């Protein structure tokens, strides 16, 4: 006889057991019908999920987006049916993409029957914006862990910024379900280390230690004592020996809620596929159990063997009432508190309103710097840093930092303090040398109303590729600042000189990658990034000084908004020169020399491919006139992608190899990034056309 979950709810004990087994059987049936998915973890963790939601989680099913709700993150995103079953049984109501309550179930039983099918609210892994109740998109293991640290940081910042005596607007907690795979991924260790340093006592990770992965038992590759690792991070580490022991698990959560000086890590030992003939095996992990095994499992649960997607009478009502009775009261109390807060602190209330809408405060553009012409110029990292600090003075919820590189990336916010355990209102984040976690944490902050930025060298975008991609998938307005953008890094050599990185960022759907060519283009780039509400931005900035163009001679930098624009042009041009970033001034120099020789050329600044592609055909043809086939693109990065703009008869001066360690001038000479080389290439193209 299976050991059923212990409960401590007296008369409701039978309904509690029924609810837990409903979660299990819904997961089994959904995966079986889809012939795809992961049944074992939902079966094992059903008692944990049920206990957490029914006894502790602060959510209101009727208003699931109220600001001070607890956040629940399923970092083990492959176990999505656990979350969908919880959302369904809890009776969470849908909020659409515009923030409007529809009155419809967030996840209906029909949605569960359509698990992993086209157009369903139950995709294979939880997707933010697709399913109400999903706080973040998870699936790539470890990302939810990183997101949760950002959410916990955001709560601390929001509490420090908004809370006043008698008016507590923010005091919520963040819960995460994570597994062995999450713990193997480096991003979780990076994030956990920072969370321990910051003493985020509002953060609780629940670690499902089932010791099974897709290849088999985790002893194949993972034998460390994870609890001791987290003790070394400074976490409060607790153990629950059996996932079915709901009383022990409840005591662990009570201990978390009583801990005020560190985050909590609850190690829960479970048996994957509990109750199934395939229990404690990789066969219960990532594939359907099979019809025979499901019948046997339902028999072991005392479940009707001939019923699928069965929700016994009273189960959903019981679960909903357990959650709603607490959540509704807390939400109504919060709304009453906020109404009083709005009367007492109208300006601060307006800030919170704007943050929730993704809006900017009035006057956010006031006092932003513009830059006078200067042939010596300034590095775009420098000019962008000045603009960032000016923006920070106008936008109080602009918060972020660097992976231990702020002196180099110029992203330290001056006079706004550092976010630390004893200063949670600080606005400069110190992520440490943790690029991967930094990106995931920034995403979590964006999911909690803050407008975050995260900075590192462009070559290290490799270390945070996953969160950049997920920011694009989730449509999060995170600004990723990437400096030291080319062989212009110089003496640090090929390990630090990005070549292929621009192509990979530009290839990411929904990511606005902007490479400004001078200080005023950098200012425009930041203004575009901070305006975003549903799209992340990547700002690509130089280490070396770039001449500040004379905008009385050349077109206004506001053209950045259209992705590409005509910077200068002769009448009836016979050649188009295209430049971005540090190569824009190089192209301008070639243009001036060619003009002196009587060559009719046009200069196009193209800082953002994605924005240019959004323009109508008339504008695109105005900038890149179809009849002009002599086109030369110059960029200190890889050539991939430029063919779409230069055409079959055009050329590029780009990088086809990695760089080298040398002073910049020597590198430019070696790889052909000189005015003379650009002019020579342009002349040859014109002769060819003739």
XYZ file of C-alpha atoms in Angstrom:
690
model
C 0.000 0.000 0.000
C 1.369 3.418 -0.930
C 2.120 5.834 1.887
C -0.306 8.662 1.273
C 0.635 12.243 2.001
C 0.228 13.230 5.619
C -2.032 16.208 6.148
C -2.968 18.329 9.103
C -6.328 19.748 8.107
C -8.671 17.569 10.150
C -12.034 17.212 8.442
C -10.546 18.239 5.144
C -7.910 15.496 5.104
C -9.719 13.380 2.529
C -10.215 16.338 0.186
C -6.558 17.258 0.546
C -5.517 13.771 -0.537
C -7.973 13.872 -3.412
C -6.594 17.222 -4.540
C -3.000 15.951 -4.469
C -3.886 12.875 -6.466
C -5.917 14.999 -8.884
C -2.793 17.001 -9.652
C -0.902 13.765 -10.226
C -3.462 12.154 -12.488
C -4.067 15.308 -14.530
C -0.327 15.411 -15.228
C -0.251 11.741 -16.204
C -3.285 12.024 -18.466
C -2.140 15.236 -20.162
C 1.286 13.849 -21.017
C -0.232 10.585 -22.210
C -2.739 12.328 -24.487
C -0.032 14.593 -25.906
C 2.401 11.667 -26.177
C 4.965 14.164 -25.035
C 6.075 15.709 -21.765
C 7.324 15.023 -18.258
C 4.899 13.290 -15.872
C 7.236 12.131 -13.119
C 8.108 15.377 -11.353
C 4.498 16.642 -11.100
C 3.552 13.247 -9.623
C 6.352 13.505 -7.058
C 5.872 17.164 -6.154
C 2.079 17.312 -6.066
C 2.057 17.264 -2.217
C 4.652 20.051 -2.124
C 2.862 22.244 -4.661
C -0.509 21.660 -3.052
C 0.721 22.432 0.473
C 2.582 25.564 -0.585
C -0.351 26.963 -2.538
C -3.155 25.994 -0.177
C -1.480 26.954 3.095
C 1.063 29.683 2.334
C 1.068 31.308 -1.094
C -0.435 34.799 -1.088
C -2.366 35.064 -4.350
C -5.936 36.016 -5.171
C -7.305 33.818 -7.963
C -9.726 36.559 -9.024
C -7.046 39.282 -9.201
C -3.871 37.308 -9.890
C -1.743 40.330 -10.861
C -2.062 42.459 -7.711
C 1.364 43.931 -6.955
C 2.056 42.474 -3.510
C 1.219 38.853 -4.350
C 3.792 36.183 -3.644
C 5.701 35.023 -6.707
C 5.826 31.321 -7.553
C 8.471 30.244 -10.053
C 8.618 26.757 -11.535
C 12.287 26.659 -12.471
C 11.883 22.967 -13.391
C 9.902 24.156 -16.374
C 9.632 20.703 -17.935
C 7.280 19.870 -15.024
C 4.822 22.402 -16.414
C 1.801 20.195 -15.816
C 2.295 20.650 -12.087
C 1.825 24.397 -12.511
C -1.048 24.083 -14.963
C -2.888 21.698 -12.628
C -2.370 24.095 -9.696
C -3.592 27.084 -11.729
C -6.647 25.124 -12.904
C -7.657 23.780 -9.512
C -6.981 27.117 -7.825
C -9.477 28.756 -10.194
C -7.127 31.517 -11.302
C -8.827 33.935 -13.680
C -7.238 35.132 -16.899
C -5.673 38.571 -17.338
C -5.090 39.405 -20.999
C -2.039 40.987 -22.611
C -3.407 44.467 -21.933
C -3.882 43.767 -18.223
C -7.668 43.341 -18.451
C -9.540 40.667 -16.534
C -11.504 38.514 -18.964
C -13.369 36.447 -16.382
C -12.247 33.283 -18.166
C -10.260 30.522 -16.466
C -6.535 30.983 -16.880
C -6.276 27.235 -17.482
C -9.430 25.289 -18.225
C -9.764 21.526 -18.220
C -9.941 21.764 -22.004
C -6.569 23.556 -21.988
C -5.105 20.688 -19.975
C -6.531 18.214 -22.480
C -4.729 20.254 -25.166
C -1.386 20.205 -23.350
C 1.501 20.972 -25.716
C -0.832 21.620 -28.669
C -0.917 24.595 -31.008
C -2.668 27.636 -29.542
C -3.232 26.127 -26.095
C -2.621 28.002 -22.851
C -0.617 24.955 -21.737
C 2.591 24.934 -23.791
C 5.323 22.401 -23.119
C 7.173 24.789 -20.815
C 5.540 27.664 -18.917
C 5.448 30.870 -20.946
C 5.008 34.328 -19.482
C 2.238 36.300 -21.224
C 0.715 33.063 -22.575
C -0.719 31.694 -19.320
C -1.951 33.817 -16.420
C -0.325 32.560 -13.229
C 3.002 31.931 -14.946
C 5.357 34.536 -13.504
C 8.255 33.842 -15.858
C 9.143 31.678 -18.824
C 11.151 28.665 -17.733
C 12.551 25.561 -19.349
C 16.276 26.233 -19.786
C 17.279 24.940 -16.374
C 18.547 27.431 -13.849
C 16.897 30.446 -15.465
C 13.942 30.481 -13.090
C 16.389 30.408 -10.179
C 18.144 33.467 -11.564
C 14.841 35.228 -12.290
C 13.724 34.644 -8.701
C 16.741 36.489 -7.325
C 15.787 39.447 -9.514
C 12.217 39.279 -8.200
C 13.470 39.164 -4.603
C 15.827 42.095 -5.251
C 12.928 44.005 -6.787
C 10.708 43.386 -3.748
C 13.425 44.701 -1.452
C 13.930 47.769 -3.644
C 10.199 48.428 -3.975
C 9.715 48.108 -0.220
C 12.544 50.537 0.502
C 11.364 53.005 -2.141
C 7.620 52.974 -1.504
C 6.853 51.745 2.005
C 6.103 54.379 4.611
C 5.051 54.254 8.266
C 1.530 52.877 8.291
C 1.673 52.039 4.591
C 3.291 48.723 3.736
C 2.885 48.262 -0.010
C 5.510 45.566 -0.512
C 6.366 42.647 1.741
C 5.826 39.613 -0.497
C 7.918 36.461 -0.826
C 9.335 34.592 -3.801
C 9.129 30.790 -3.982
C 10.947 28.573 -6.458
C 10.603 24.886 -7.274
C 13.922 23.686 -8.646
C 15.530 20.319 -9.267
C 18.762 18.440 -9.753
C 19.202 19.853 -13.253
C 18.859 23.408 -11.950
C 21.517 22.677 -9.362
C 23.920 21.375 -11.987
C 23.628 24.516 -14.088
C 26.161 27.180 -13.245
C 23.646 30.021 -13.418
C 21.875 28.750 -10.287
C 25.139 28.783 -8.342
C 25.944 32.303 -9.529
C 22.488 33.523 -8.548
C 22.469 31.704 -5.206
C 25.853 33.121 -4.276
C 24.661 36.671 -4.867
C 21.357 36.019 -3.066
C 23.263 34.819 -0.024
C 25.501 37.878 -0.093
C 22.446 40.138 -0.298
C 20.702 38.240 2.535
C 17.451 37.970 0.580
C 15.290 36.538 3.329
C 12.209 36.926 1.128
C 13.497 34.158 -1.145
C 12.824 30.427 -0.740
C 14.097 27.767 -3.130
C 12.474 24.346 -2.788
C 14.883 21.777 -4.185
C 13.359 18.561 -5.468
C 16.140 16.056 -4.896
C 14.880 13.010 -6.800
C 18.356 12.032 -8.049
C 17.053 11.227 -11.537
C 17.912 12.929 -14.811
C 17.238 12.017 -18.431
C 20.301 9.791 -18.722
C 19.613 7.925 -15.485
C 20.618 8.322 -11.836
C 22.406 11.582 -11.078
C 25.299 9.598 -9.602
C 26.485 9.423 -13.197
C 27.642 13.034 -12.951
C 26.397 14.740 -9.765
C 27.388 13.545 -6.309
C 27.955 16.731 -4.337
C 26.167 17.658 -1.130
C 24.031 20.494 -2.449
C 22.800 21.485 1.005
C 26.343 22.097 2.215
C 27.030 24.163 -0.885
C 24.108 26.397 -0.017
C 25.221 26.647 3.595
C 28.496 28.035 2.264
C 26.489 30.583 0.239
C 24.949 31.809 3.495
C 21.494 30.243 3.100
C 19.239 28.742 5.757
C 19.226 25.062 4.709
C 16.368 22.774 5.750
C 15.610 19.145 4.915
C 12.353 17.284 4.272
C 13.012 13.570 3.984
C 9.807 12.666 2.119
C 7.886 14.854 -0.339
C 4.702 13.152 0.857
C 5.238 14.457 4.394
C 3.226 17.631 4.024
C 3.435 18.393 7.745
C 7.247 18.420 7.619
C 7.186 20.535 4.493
C 4.781 23.010 6.104
C 7.137 23.301 9.085
C 9.993 24.082 6.692
C 8.021 26.901 5.071
C 7.118 28.252 8.499
C 10.834 28.265 9.308
C 11.490 30.203 6.092
C 8.871 32.778 7.018
C 10.452 33.170 10.456
C 13.941 33.737 8.983
C 14.839 37.377 8.437
C 18.578 37.365 7.759
C 19.153 34.993 4.823
C 17.408 33.150 2.008
C 16.091 29.644 2.629
C 16.876 26.435 0.766
C 14.542 23.506 1.438
C 15.890 20.134 0.308
C 12.922 17.857 -0.396
C 13.602 14.217 -1.165
C 11.097 12.769 -3.577
C 10.514 9.738 -5.765
C 9.950 10.687 -9.382
C 6.806 9.143 -10.831
C 5.599 8.281 -7.311
C 3.152 5.381 -7.312
C 3.970 4.331 -10.859
C 5.613 1.068 -11.956
C 8.274 3.363 -13.444
C 8.882 5.257 -10.195
C 12.460 6.204 -9.305
C 13.528 5.737 -12.914
C 14.456 7.952 -15.849
C 11.496 6.260 -17.611
C 9.219 8.461 -15.494
C 11.081 11.623 -16.420
C 10.669 12.755 -19.995
C 8.184 10.442 -21.663
C 4.571 9.274 -21.241
C 4.075 6.502 -18.719
C 2.058 4.399 -21.144
C -1.542 3.202 -20.833
C -0.758 0.105 -18.758
C 1.434 1.985 -16.294
C -1.227 4.678 -15.894
C -3.888 2.094 -15.070
C -1.573 0.528 -12.508
C -0.732 3.914 -11.007
C -4.366 4.956 -10.703
C -5.110 1.643 -9.041
C -2.320 2.295 -6.545
C -3.817 5.736 -5.835
C -7.290 4.262 -5.360
C -8.365 6.234 -8.427
C -10.999 5.293 -10.988
C -8.930 3.416 -13.543
C -11.280 4.126 -16.440
C -11.469 7.896 -16.001
C -9.181 10.472 -17.608
C -8.843 14.130 -16.697
C -10.989 13.402 -13.666
C -11.527 16.106 -11.054
C -13.593 14.722 -8.155
C -16.481 16.782 -6.830
C -15.420 19.339 -4.261
C -11.704 19.256 -5.012
C -11.473 22.457 -7.055
C -13.849 24.311 -4.725
C -11.860 23.230 -1.673
C -8.531 24.241 -3.202
C -9.849 27.556 -4.511
C -11.373 28.483 -1.168
C -8.186 27.641 0.709
C -6.217 30.033 -1.509
C -8.864 32.692 -2.104
C -9.915 33.115 1.509
C -6.389 34.234 2.355
C -5.513 35.938 -0.915
C -8.725 37.935 -1.249
C -8.391 39.344 2.265
C -4.753 40.313 1.749
C -5.447 41.836 -1.639
C -8.382 43.879 -0.333
C -6.292 45.063 2.613
C -3.557 46.081 0.179
C -5.993 47.999 -2.004
C -7.345 49.847 1.036
C -3.782 50.649 2.104
C -2.910 51.884 -1.369
C -6.009 54.085 -1.496
C -4.853 55.789 1.696
C -1.309 55.944 0.370
C -2.547 57.669 -2.806
C -4.135 60.421 -0.710
C -1.110 60.860 1.518
C 1.648 60.354 -1.071
C 0.076 61.137 -4.469
C 3.408 61.558 -6.217
C 4.708 58.187 -5.080
C 1.410 56.533 -5.984
C 1.702 58.005 -9.468
C 5.196 56.497 -9.722
C 3.882 53.046 -8.916
C 1.063 53.478 -11.418
C 3.613 54.384 -14.098
C 5.851 51.449 -13.219
C 2.968 49.003 -13.472
C 2.033 50.401 -16.882
C 5.621 50.458 -18.129
C 5.344 54.231 -18.575
C 7.965 56.885 -17.886
C 7.545 59.851 -15.527
C 6.798 63.336 -16.877
C 9.927 65.167 -17.892
C 12.051 62.067 -18.257
C 13.957 63.614 -21.205
C 14.762 66.879 -19.452
C 18.430 67.706 -19.005
C 19.726 64.875 -21.150
C 23.113 65.773 -22.617
C 23.825 66.550 -26.237
C 27.348 66.621 -27.591
C 29.135 69.321 -29.578
C 31.196 68.466 -32.641
C 34.593 67.161 -31.682
C 37.077 65.516 -34.069
C 38.782 63.764 -31.156
C 35.428 62.775 -29.709
C 34.618 60.411 -26.915
C 34.082 56.667 -26.572
C 30.430 55.750 -26.955
C 30.665 53.924 -23.606
C 31.574 57.313 -22.077
C 28.823 59.316 -23.757
C 26.279 56.572 -23.080
C 27.305 56.560 -19.415
C 26.630 60.291 -19.161
C 23.211 59.834 -20.740
C 22.447 56.899 -18.451
C 23.184 58.935 -15.349
C 21.049 61.806 -16.593
C 18.202 59.380 -17.259
C 18.616 57.883 -13.791
C 17.997 61.300 -12.274
C 14.673 61.467 -14.104
C 13.538 57.840 -13.894
C 13.738 56.683 -10.252
C 13.126 53.032 -11.091
C 16.032 52.747 -13.520
C 18.224 50.249 -11.640
C 21.113 48.102 -12.793
C 24.805 47.511 -12.962
C 27.643 45.495 -14.337
C 29.388 42.153 -13.986
C 32.282 43.724 -12.046
C 33.068 46.064 -14.931
C 31.317 49.356 -14.194
C 34.556 51.417 -14.337
C 35.039 50.059 -17.856
C 31.425 49.956 -19.050
C 30.729 53.379 -17.464
C 27.436 52.155 -16.033
C 27.808 53.065 -12.365
C 24.959 55.318 -11.312
C 26.569 58.262 -9.556
C 25.062 59.485 -6.291
C 22.365 56.795 -6.149
C 24.097 54.289 -3.855
C 24.815 50.594 -4.241
C 22.152 47.959 -3.689
C 23.299 45.939 -0.670
C 21.696 43.999 2.169
C 21.885 47.100 4.367
C 20.925 49.492 1.542
C 18.146 47.882 -0.509
C 17.210 51.239 -2.002
C 20.539 51.581 -3.805
C 20.291 51.675 -7.573
C 23.698 50.423 -8.699
C 23.759 46.631 -8.727
C 27.053 44.853 -8.213
C 26.505 41.492 -9.890
C 30.069 40.285 -9.505
C 31.699 38.228 -12.243
C 28.425 36.472 -12.929
C 27.263 37.415 -16.445
C 24.802 34.542 -16.791
C 23.089 35.230 -13.479
C 23.192 38.973 -14.140
C 21.057 38.551 -17.254
C 18.596 36.238 -15.504
C 18.383 38.539 -12.463
C 17.764 41.557 -14.697
C 14.879 39.666 -16.318
C 13.418 38.972 -12.874
C 13.658 42.648 -11.969
C 11.853 43.589 -15.182
C 9.086 41.145 -14.248
C 8.618 43.159 -11.051
C 8.119 46.668 -12.472
C 11.740 47.856 -12.319
C 13.455 49.102 -15.496
C 16.779 47.261 -15.323
C 20.028 47.403 -17.243
C 22.926 44.950 -17.209
C 26.379 45.676 -18.583
C 29.466 43.747 -19.634
C 31.896 43.512 -22.552
C 30.348 42.432 -25.850
C 32.556 39.347 -26.062
C 31.039 38.145 -22.778
C 27.542 38.230 -24.224
C 28.333 34.557 -24.819
C 28.027 34.009 -21.069
C 24.514 35.510 -20.902
C 23.069 34.394 -24.209
C 20.195 32.451 -22.597
C 18.725 35.331 -20.565
C 19.072 37.732 -23.504
C 17.094 35.275 -25.617
C 14.504 34.756 -22.886
C 14.107 38.515 -22.443
C 13.216 38.640 -26.134
C 10.791 35.712 -25.840
C 9.088 37.323 -22.816
C 9.135 40.813 -24.391
C 10.866 42.298 -21.348
C 12.211 45.879 -21.575
C 15.678 45.041 -20.256
C 18.592 47.091 -21.565
C 21.730 45.020 -22.123
C 24.782 47.259 -22.382
C 27.696 45.700 -24.269
C 30.896 47.747 -24.474
C 34.361 47.051 -25.928
C 32.559 46.178 -29.106
C 35.253 45.294 -31.661
C 38.951 44.844 -32.389
C 39.059 48.354 -30.954
C 39.694 46.599 -27.634
C 43.300 46.512 -28.873
C 46.009 44.958 -26.741
C 43.688 42.574 -24.862
C 43.701 40.511 -28.029
C 41.337 38.033 -29.714
C 39.926 36.615 -26.476
C 38.406 40.004 -25.776
C 37.681 41.185 -29.324
C 34.150 40.247 -30.409
C 33.759 39.176 -34.026
C 30.636 37.023 -34.408
C 28.650 38.529 -31.553
C 26.849 41.268 -33.462
C 25.491 38.691 -35.903
C 24.102 36.504 -33.130
C 22.443 39.427 -31.374
C 20.996 40.802 -34.613
C 19.636 37.327 -35.385
C 17.619 37.248 -32.153
C 13.943 37.951 -32.893
C 12.514 40.791 -30.835
C 15.884 42.137 -29.649
C 16.656 45.721 -30.699
C 20.418 45.742 -31.235
C 21.731 49.310 -31.627
C 25.360 50.193 -32.409
C 25.648 53.995 -32.269
C 28.317 55.757 -34.313
C 29.005 58.789 -32.118
C 28.008 60.427 -28.850
C 24.717 61.825 -30.121
C 23.700 58.511 -31.615
C 24.512 56.942 -28.235
C 22.168 59.426 -26.558
C 19.416 58.554 -29.022
C 20.023 54.847 -28.456
C 19.534 55.178 -24.711
C 16.356 57.200 -25.201
C 14.970 54.483 -27.469
C 15.921 51.752 -25.016
C 14.367 53.396 -21.976
C 11.115 53.986 -23.885
C 10.671 50.285 -24.549
C 7.754 48.510 -22.895
C 7.677 45.166 -24.728
C 11.132 44.700 -26.180
C 14.698 44.303 -24.839
C 17.541 46.398 -26.219
C 21.219 45.689 -26.712
C 23.413 48.805 -26.834
C 26.757 48.103 -28.528
C 29.371 50.637 -27.425
C 33.013 51.368 -28.129
C 36.065 51.355 -25.903
C 37.926 53.825 -28.075
C 37.058 57.469 -28.726
C 34.775 58.197 -31.673
C 34.652 61.621 -33.342
C 31.471 63.525 -32.546
C 30.011 64.443 -35.910
C 29.007 67.994 -36.767
C 25.262 67.683 -37.095
C 25.048 71.030 -38.870
C 26.863 69.320 -41.751
C 25.367 65.869 -41.331
C 21.854 64.634 -40.636
C 20.453 64.688 -37.090
C 21.115 61.695 -34.861
C 17.369 61.291 -34.353
C 17.543 59.124 -37.469
C 18.658 56.289 -35.168
C 14.974 55.722 -34.406
C 14.471 54.459 -37.965
C 17.404 52.070 -37.788
C 19.246 53.543 -40.761
C 19.305 57.014 -42.234
C 21.100 59.091 -44.839
C 23.840 60.890 -42.976
C 25.180 62.723 -46.022
C 24.725 62.419 -49.764
C 25.763 63.879 -53.063
C 23.138 64.527 -55.677
C 22.544 61.466 -57.807
C 24.984 59.238 -55.855
C 26.827 56.427 -57.612
C 28.016 54.731 -54.421
C 26.541 54.003 -50.981
C 28.877 53.723 -47.991
C 27.312 52.064 -44.930
C 28.806 52.285 -41.463
C 27.925 51.539 -37.851
C 29.553 52.270 -34.539
C 33.245 53.135 -34.620
C 33.330 52.676 -38.400
C 30.822 55.429 -39.059
C 33.465 58.163 -38.738
C 35.785 56.056 -40.888
C 33.155 55.944 -43.623
C 32.564 59.687 -43.257
C 36.290 60.289 -43.727
C 36.237 58.185 -46.897
C 33.146 60.052 -48.122
C 34.859 63.410 -47.719
C 37.966 62.213 -49.544
C 35.924 60.720 -52.368
C 33.881 63.903 -52.651
C 37.093 65.894 -53.068
C 37.939 63.581 -55.956
C 34.550 64.170 -57.563
C 33.035 60.817 -56.597
C 29.320 61.089 -55.853
C 28.677 59.066 -52.713
C 26.073 58.650 -49.990
C 26.774 57.804 -46.357
C 24.222 55.682 -44.519
C 24.412 55.241 -40.782
C 22.816 51.899 -39.888
C 22.901 51.467 -36.094
C 19.894 49.101 -35.871
C 19.028 46.467 -38.456
C 15.834 45.502 -36.624
C 14.497 49.053 -36.649
C 15.352 49.500 -40.316
C 13.474 46.312 -41.175
C 10.389 47.746 -39.478
C 10.261 50.696 -41.871
C 8.052 50.720 -44.949
C 9.436 49.897 -48.365
C 9.377 53.537 -49.489
C 11.725 54.577 -46.706
C 14.016 51.577 -47.186
C 14.331 52.394 -50.875
C 14.969 56.042 -50.108
C 17.935 55.085 -47.926
C 19.224 52.164 -49.985
C 18.145 53.209 -53.449
C 17.659 50.036 -55.517
C 19.378 51.466 -58.605
C 22.645 52.050 -56.763
C 24.417 48.677 -56.795
C 27.828 49.892 -55.712
C 27.510 49.511 -51.951
C 30.236 49.120 -49.372
C 29.557 48.222 -45.713
C 32.320 48.743 -43.160
C 32.192 47.132 -39.703
C 34.808 45.699 -37.358
C 32.862 42.481 -36.952
C 31.856 39.469 -38.998
C 30.373 39.792 -42.480
C 27.357 37.543 -41.921
C 24.124 39.347 -42.708
C 25.553 42.317 -44.564
C 24.809 40.738 -47.926
C 21.128 41.645 -47.525
C 22.068 45.336 -47.565
C 25.023 45.492 -49.950
C 23.466 43.130 -52.492
C 25.106 40.712 -54.877
C 27.423 43.337 -56.384
C 28.307 45.052 -53.133
C 31.286 44.472 -50.850
C 32.138 44.584 -47.172
C 35.201 45.510 -45.194
C 34.640 43.275 -42.216
C 36.394 40.626 -40.140
C 36.829 37.092 -41.454
C 39.244 35.999 -38.727
C 39.705 36.616 -35.041
C 41.684 39.698 -34.062
C 45.129 40.085 -32.565
C 46.870 41.697 -29.613
C 48.248 45.062 -30.682
C 47.576 48.791 -30.402
C 44.396 49.794 -32.207
C 46.136 51.713 -35.017
C 48.170 48.656 -35.910
C 45.059 46.469 -35.890
C 43.163 48.884 -38.124
C 46.044 48.889 -40.587
C 46.351 45.102 -40.558
C 42.644 44.422 -41.099
C 41.929 47.243 -43.536
C 39.973 49.686 -41.384
C 41.594 52.859 -42.694
C 40.248 55.731 -44.763
C 42.657 54.915 -47.565
C 41.562 51.300 -47.739
C 37.875 52.247 -47.770
C 38.527 54.809 -50.519
C 40.499 52.265 -52.553
C 37.693 49.700 -52.247
C 35.110 52.331 -53.219
C 37.096 53.395 -56.295
C 37.421 49.826 -57.496
C 33.673 49.285 -57.171
C 32.926 52.403 -59.199
C 35.373 51.342 -61.898
C 33.742 47.944 -61.960
C 30.298 49.499 -62.342
C 31.581 51.666 -65.152
